[in-house]
XYZ file of C-alpha atoms in Angstrom:
324
model
C 3.985 5.151 -7.541
C 5.860 6.556 -4.555
C 4.855 5.666 -1.011
C 4.952 8.042 1.958
C 7.928 6.045 3.276
C 9.775 6.193 -0.045
C 9.184 9.946 -0.236
C 10.980 10.365 3.087
C 13.821 8.164 1.829
C 14.069 10.242 -1.339
C 14.207 13.489 0.626
C 17.070 12.296 2.813
C 19.026 10.801 -0.077
C 18.642 13.862 -2.297
C 19.726 16.231 0.470
C 22.739 14.027 1.261
C 23.678 13.925 -2.415
C 23.338 17.688 -2.759
C 25.122 18.711 0.451
C 28.084 16.804 1.968
C 27.361 18.434 5.334
C 24.114 16.476 5.675
C 24.502 13.223 7.597
C 22.204 10.827 9.448
C 22.466 9.174 12.834
C 20.345 6.849 14.926
C 19.851 3.332 16.218
C 20.201 0.562 13.597
C 20.007 2.978 10.657
C 23.208 1.670 9.018
C 23.676 -2.034 8.387
C 20.085 -2.833 9.345
C 18.609 0.057 7.361
C 16.368 1.380 10.131
C 13.388 -0.157 11.921
C 11.143 0.644 8.929
C 13.929 0.325 6.305
C 13.896 4.014 5.419
C 17.701 4.191 5.341
C 18.279 0.770 3.758
C 21.345 0.914 1.505
C 22.488 4.308 2.762
C 25.540 2.899 4.554
C 26.935 1.405 1.347
C 26.055 4.539 -0.612
C 27.369 7.243 1.721
C 29.754 5.468 4.092
C 30.076 5.177 7.844
C 31.123 8.813 8.300
C 27.709 10.012 7.125
C 25.501 7.093 8.205
C 26.204 6.669 11.902
C 24.825 3.806 13.966
C 24.550 5.063 17.530
C 24.186 3.500 20.969
C 20.689 3.184 22.380
C 20.729 6.653 23.904
C 18.417 9.262 22.460
C 19.908 11.963 24.679
C 23.349 11.198 23.265
C 22.042 11.194 19.685
C 20.470 14.624 19.993
C 23.298 16.026 22.100
C 25.876 14.999 19.511
C 23.666 16.384 16.751
C 23.409 19.781 18.429
C 27.185 19.964 18.686
C 27.612 18.920 15.070
C 25.058 21.499 13.946
C 26.902 24.258 15.774
C 30.033 23.261 13.871
C 28.206 23.779 10.573
C 27.038 20.234 9.810
C 23.417 19.258 9.171
C 22.448 16.183 11.179
C 19.229 14.259 10.656
C 18.480 12.180 13.755
C 16.152 9.212 13.714
C 14.101 8.258 16.741
C 13.267 4.612 16.122
C 9.767 5.454 17.399
C 8.873 9.018 18.270
C 7.848 7.840 21.747
C 11.561 7.391 22.489
C 12.158 11.134 22.134
C 11.391 11.401 25.859
C 14.988 10.670 27.037
C 16.192 13.513 24.797
C 13.627 16.008 26.101
C 16.098 17.959 28.213
C 18.617 18.370 25.373
C 15.913 19.428 22.926
C 14.048 21.842 25.182
C 16.828 23.302 27.297
C 19.577 23.512 24.707
C 18.599 22.964 21.068
C 15.541 25.212 21.262
C 17.348 27.984 23.131
C 20.832 27.973 21.625
C 20.120 30.694 19.048
C 18.664 32.960 21.724
C 21.633 32.303 24.021
C 24.477 32.475 21.524
C 23.192 33.946 18.266
C 24.110 30.722 16.446
C 21.295 28.280 15.751
C 21.359 24.508 15.658
C 20.127 23.329 12.273
C 19.146 19.723 12.914
C 16.162 17.507 12.221
C 14.765 14.987 14.681
C 12.482 12.660 12.765
C 10.596 9.531 13.689
C 7.392 7.487 13.319
C 4.467 8.668 15.409
C 0.865 7.652 15.790
C -1.390 4.671 16.347
C -3.621 2.434 14.280
C -1.044 -0.301 13.720
C -1.612 -2.273 16.961
C 1.748 -1.204 18.413
C 0.499 -0.515 21.935
C 1.116 2.286 24.431
C 4.901 2.618 24.026
C 5.111 2.802 20.223
C 1.969 4.723 19.217
C 2.061 8.172 20.766
C 1.690 11.633 19.262
C 3.990 13.990 21.120
C 3.373 17.374 19.502
C 1.759 18.942 22.566
C 4.833 18.065 24.680
C 6.856 20.561 22.630
C 4.237 23.120 21.558
C 5.035 25.417 24.490
C 8.747 25.654 23.633
C 9.857 28.705 21.608
C 12.708 27.940 19.225
C 11.407 24.602 17.947
C 9.657 23.983 14.642
C 7.263 21.040 14.301
C 6.123 19.366 11.102
C 3.491 16.662 10.517
C 2.982 15.763 6.826
C -0.243 14.141 5.661
C 0.619 13.423 2.024
C 3.392 11.771 0.038
C 4.436 15.032 -1.620
C 4.544 16.892 1.679
C 6.467 14.080 3.371
C 9.215 14.748 0.861
C 8.885 18.493 0.458
C 8.597 19.315 4.125
C 11.516 17.070 5.088
C 13.758 18.715 2.508
C 12.759 22.130 3.847
C 13.371 20.943 7.404
C 16.877 19.717 6.574
C 17.707 23.092 5.021
C 16.273 25.065 7.933
C 18.820 26.789 10.220
C 16.996 25.832 13.439
C 15.850 22.583 15.082
C 12.872 20.870 13.473
C 10.853 17.988 14.911
C 9.494 15.914 12.032
C 6.576 13.632 12.876
C 5.970 10.845 10.324
C 2.767 8.892 10.858
C 3.689 5.226 10.593
C 0.129 4.278 9.545
C 0.751 6.211 6.327
C 4.175 4.738 5.502
C 3.025 2.138 2.998
C -0.665 3.020 2.639
C -0.284 6.290 0.733
C 0.968 6.264 -2.862
C 1.342 9.164 -5.284
C 3.039 9.858 -8.585
C 6.235 11.678 -7.618
C 8.968 12.281 -10.164
C 12.560 11.700 -9.123
C 14.918 14.578 -9.698
C 12.338 17.320 -9.170
C 13.222 19.546 -6.235
C 9.973 19.039 -4.350
C 10.122 21.644 -1.600
C 7.256 22.606 0.709
C 7.835 25.763 2.766
C 7.509 25.466 6.516
C 4.768 27.487 8.173
C 2.179 27.308 5.402
C -1.024 25.273 5.765
C -2.766 23.604 2.828
C -6.446 23.601 1.929
C -6.980 19.892 1.457
C -10.654 20.262 0.515
C -12.695 23.341 -0.305
C -16.014 23.918 1.463
C -18.391 26.565 2.762
C -20.362 24.954 5.602
C -17.789 23.820 8.170
C -14.024 23.983 8.663
C -12.095 20.986 9.951
C -8.554 21.843 11.035
C -6.278 18.831 11.384
C -2.910 17.326 10.438
C -1.094 14.052 9.820
C -3.122 10.871 9.427
C -6.286 12.589 10.651
C -6.455 14.510 7.368
C -7.599 11.274 5.744
C -10.174 10.613 8.464
C -11.481 14.134 7.889
C -11.612 13.529 4.132
C -13.721 10.384 4.521
C -16.028 12.175 6.953
C -16.395 15.136 4.582
C -17.323 12.828 1.713
C -19.974 11.158 3.838
C -21.403 14.511 4.936
C -21.549 15.647 1.311
C -23.311 12.472 0.184
C -25.745 12.144 3.070
C -26.308 15.737 4.232
C -25.392 17.884 1.258
C -22.820 19.719 3.392
C -19.560 20.986 1.939
C -16.768 20.704 4.500
C -13.477 22.546 4.162
C -10.388 20.712 5.444
C -7.286 22.632 6.464
C -4.162 20.487 6.682
C -1.803 22.375 8.985
C 1.345 20.614 7.717
C 3.468 22.728 10.086
C 2.368 23.015 13.709
C 5.053 25.502 14.638
C 5.166 28.066 13.129
C 1.398 27.934 12.760
C -0.348 29.386 9.721
C -2.907 31.418 11.645
C -4.098 33.403 8.639
C -5.267 30.331 6.716
C -7.123 28.939 9.741
C -8.872 32.201 10.544
C -9.685 32.857 6.891
C -11.400 29.491 6.560
C -13.422 29.880 9.771
C -14.546 33.369 8.740
C -15.793 31.818 5.496
C -17.626 28.806 6.937
C -18.668 30.084 10.373
C -17.990 26.723 12.022
C -14.894 24.938 13.322
C -14.186 21.323 14.197
C -10.667 20.594 15.450
C -9.432 17.038 14.918
C -6.246 15.410 16.214
C -5.132 11.929 17.192
C -3.488 12.706 20.537
C -5.645 12.691 23.689
C -8.040 15.609 23.973
C -6.981 17.083 27.319
C -4.013 19.396 26.864
C -3.843 18.533 23.178
C -2.889 20.805 20.301
C -6.568 21.409 19.590
C -6.797 23.632 22.635
C -4.405 26.136 21.065
C -6.331 26.082 17.797
C -9.583 26.674 19.664
C -8.081 29.603 21.556
C -6.729 31.090 18.334
C -10.162 31.102 16.695
C -11.897 32.386 19.825
C -9.490 35.325 19.851
C -9.374 35.967 16.110
C -12.715 34.945 14.628
C -15.236 34.617 17.448
C -17.743 37.010 15.902
C -17.841 34.913 12.711
C -18.860 31.701 14.493
C -22.398 30.410 13.948
C -21.991 27.350 16.188
C -19.796 26.330 19.128
C -16.313 25.024 18.337
C -15.981 21.288 18.830
C -12.909 19.095 19.317
C -12.610 15.447 18.269
C -9.580 13.633 19.658
C -8.440 10.404 21.274
C -9.657 9.351 24.681
C -7.543 10.396 27.649
C -5.931 6.973 28.036
C -2.742 5.307 26.814
C -3.074 3.663 23.408
C -4.362 0.106 23.976
C -2.867 -3.001 22.361
C -6.167 -4.762 21.627
C -7.559 -3.893 18.207
C -11.109 -3.178 19.373
C -9.885 -1.024 22.237
C -7.457 0.883 20.014
C -10.282 1.700 17.622
C -12.438 2.859 20.535
C -9.561 5.028 21.756
C -8.862 6.743 18.418
C -11.034 9.306 16.617
C -13.083 7.554 13.955
C -14.912 8.823 10.887
C -18.240 8.294 12.660
C -17.087 10.527 15.521
C -16.257 13.324 13.106
C -19.517 12.928 11.192
C -21.736 12.957 14.287
C -19.922 15.960 15.794
C -20.062 17.865 12.512
C -23.811 17.252 12.258
C -24.414 18.829 15.671
C -22.585 21.929 14.435
C -24.248 22.039 11.031
C -27.689 21.769 12.655
C -27.007 24.200 15.486
C-alpha cells in the first residue's frame, strides 16, 4: 500500500529519473532527507548537483529556481512548511507569475510544501495559503486529496511550463493508503476537477483534506436523512474547472462550499461568486460556506478542533439547505 507521502516521493523520483533537467532544492532535503523524509535517500541516488541543500532563505530558493527555470532546468522547491512561503511572496508574485507575460518565456518550476492543520502544529506551521495567491494571474495551484492525485498531479506540475504551487496536506501524509503500482505513469491533468461522490440532493465543493470530512458527512446524511450528496474535489484551484462545478450545482440545486482556511476572504468566496453568476437560477436553497474560524490555528487540541471545520458542522449546515 502506498501512502500519500510515498506517492509524492515516487512522483519526484520518477520525474528525476526520466528527465535530467529536473532537480530539487530546499532546506535539509539532502543529508537529512527533508522535514517529513520525503526526499530521504535522494542525495545518494542523484548527487549534490541535483539535490541541493539551501540556506534558510525561501526568497533565495525561489529566486534561484526562477533563474534555473529560465535556463531550461526544472526545479522543484520544497518549503519546509508552506507557511514559510511568505518570505518568497515577492519573488513568486512579482516575477515568477509575470515572467511569461513580460518576456514570452515562462518559468517552469514547482513550489511544494506541507499545508494544513489537525496535527497540533500551532499557528506558524498549520496554515492554508491558497487565497494569498488566488488573485495572481500566471500561477497554477494544486491541492491533492488522494494518494493517486498526489502523485499524478505532482508529475503534471513538474512537466508544466509555468510556475505551480503544490499544497500537500500534512494530515494526509501517512493516514491515506492506496494500491499504486510502481512504473505506471500516473498522470493527472491540471485544471480538471473530480467527482469524488455522486449525488442528486446537494453539491459540496471542496479540496485537500476537507474532501474526507465531506465524505464522512455525506455518509452520515445518507444514513440518517436519506440524502445523496455529491462531492466535487477541485484538485486544481487555478485553473479552476468551472464547468464541473456549475454542472453539479445545476443537477442538485444546492451548494455547500467547504475549505479549511478561515472563512473571510477564503477561496470559498470565489466559488460562491462563480455559482451566483453561472447557476443562480438553478438554486433551490441559499449557498452556504463552512470554513475555519477567523483566528490563527491554536496549539491546544480542543481549541484546534473548535477552530477547524468538523463533520458535524458540515452535516448541520447541509440539513438547513436540504430542508429549506
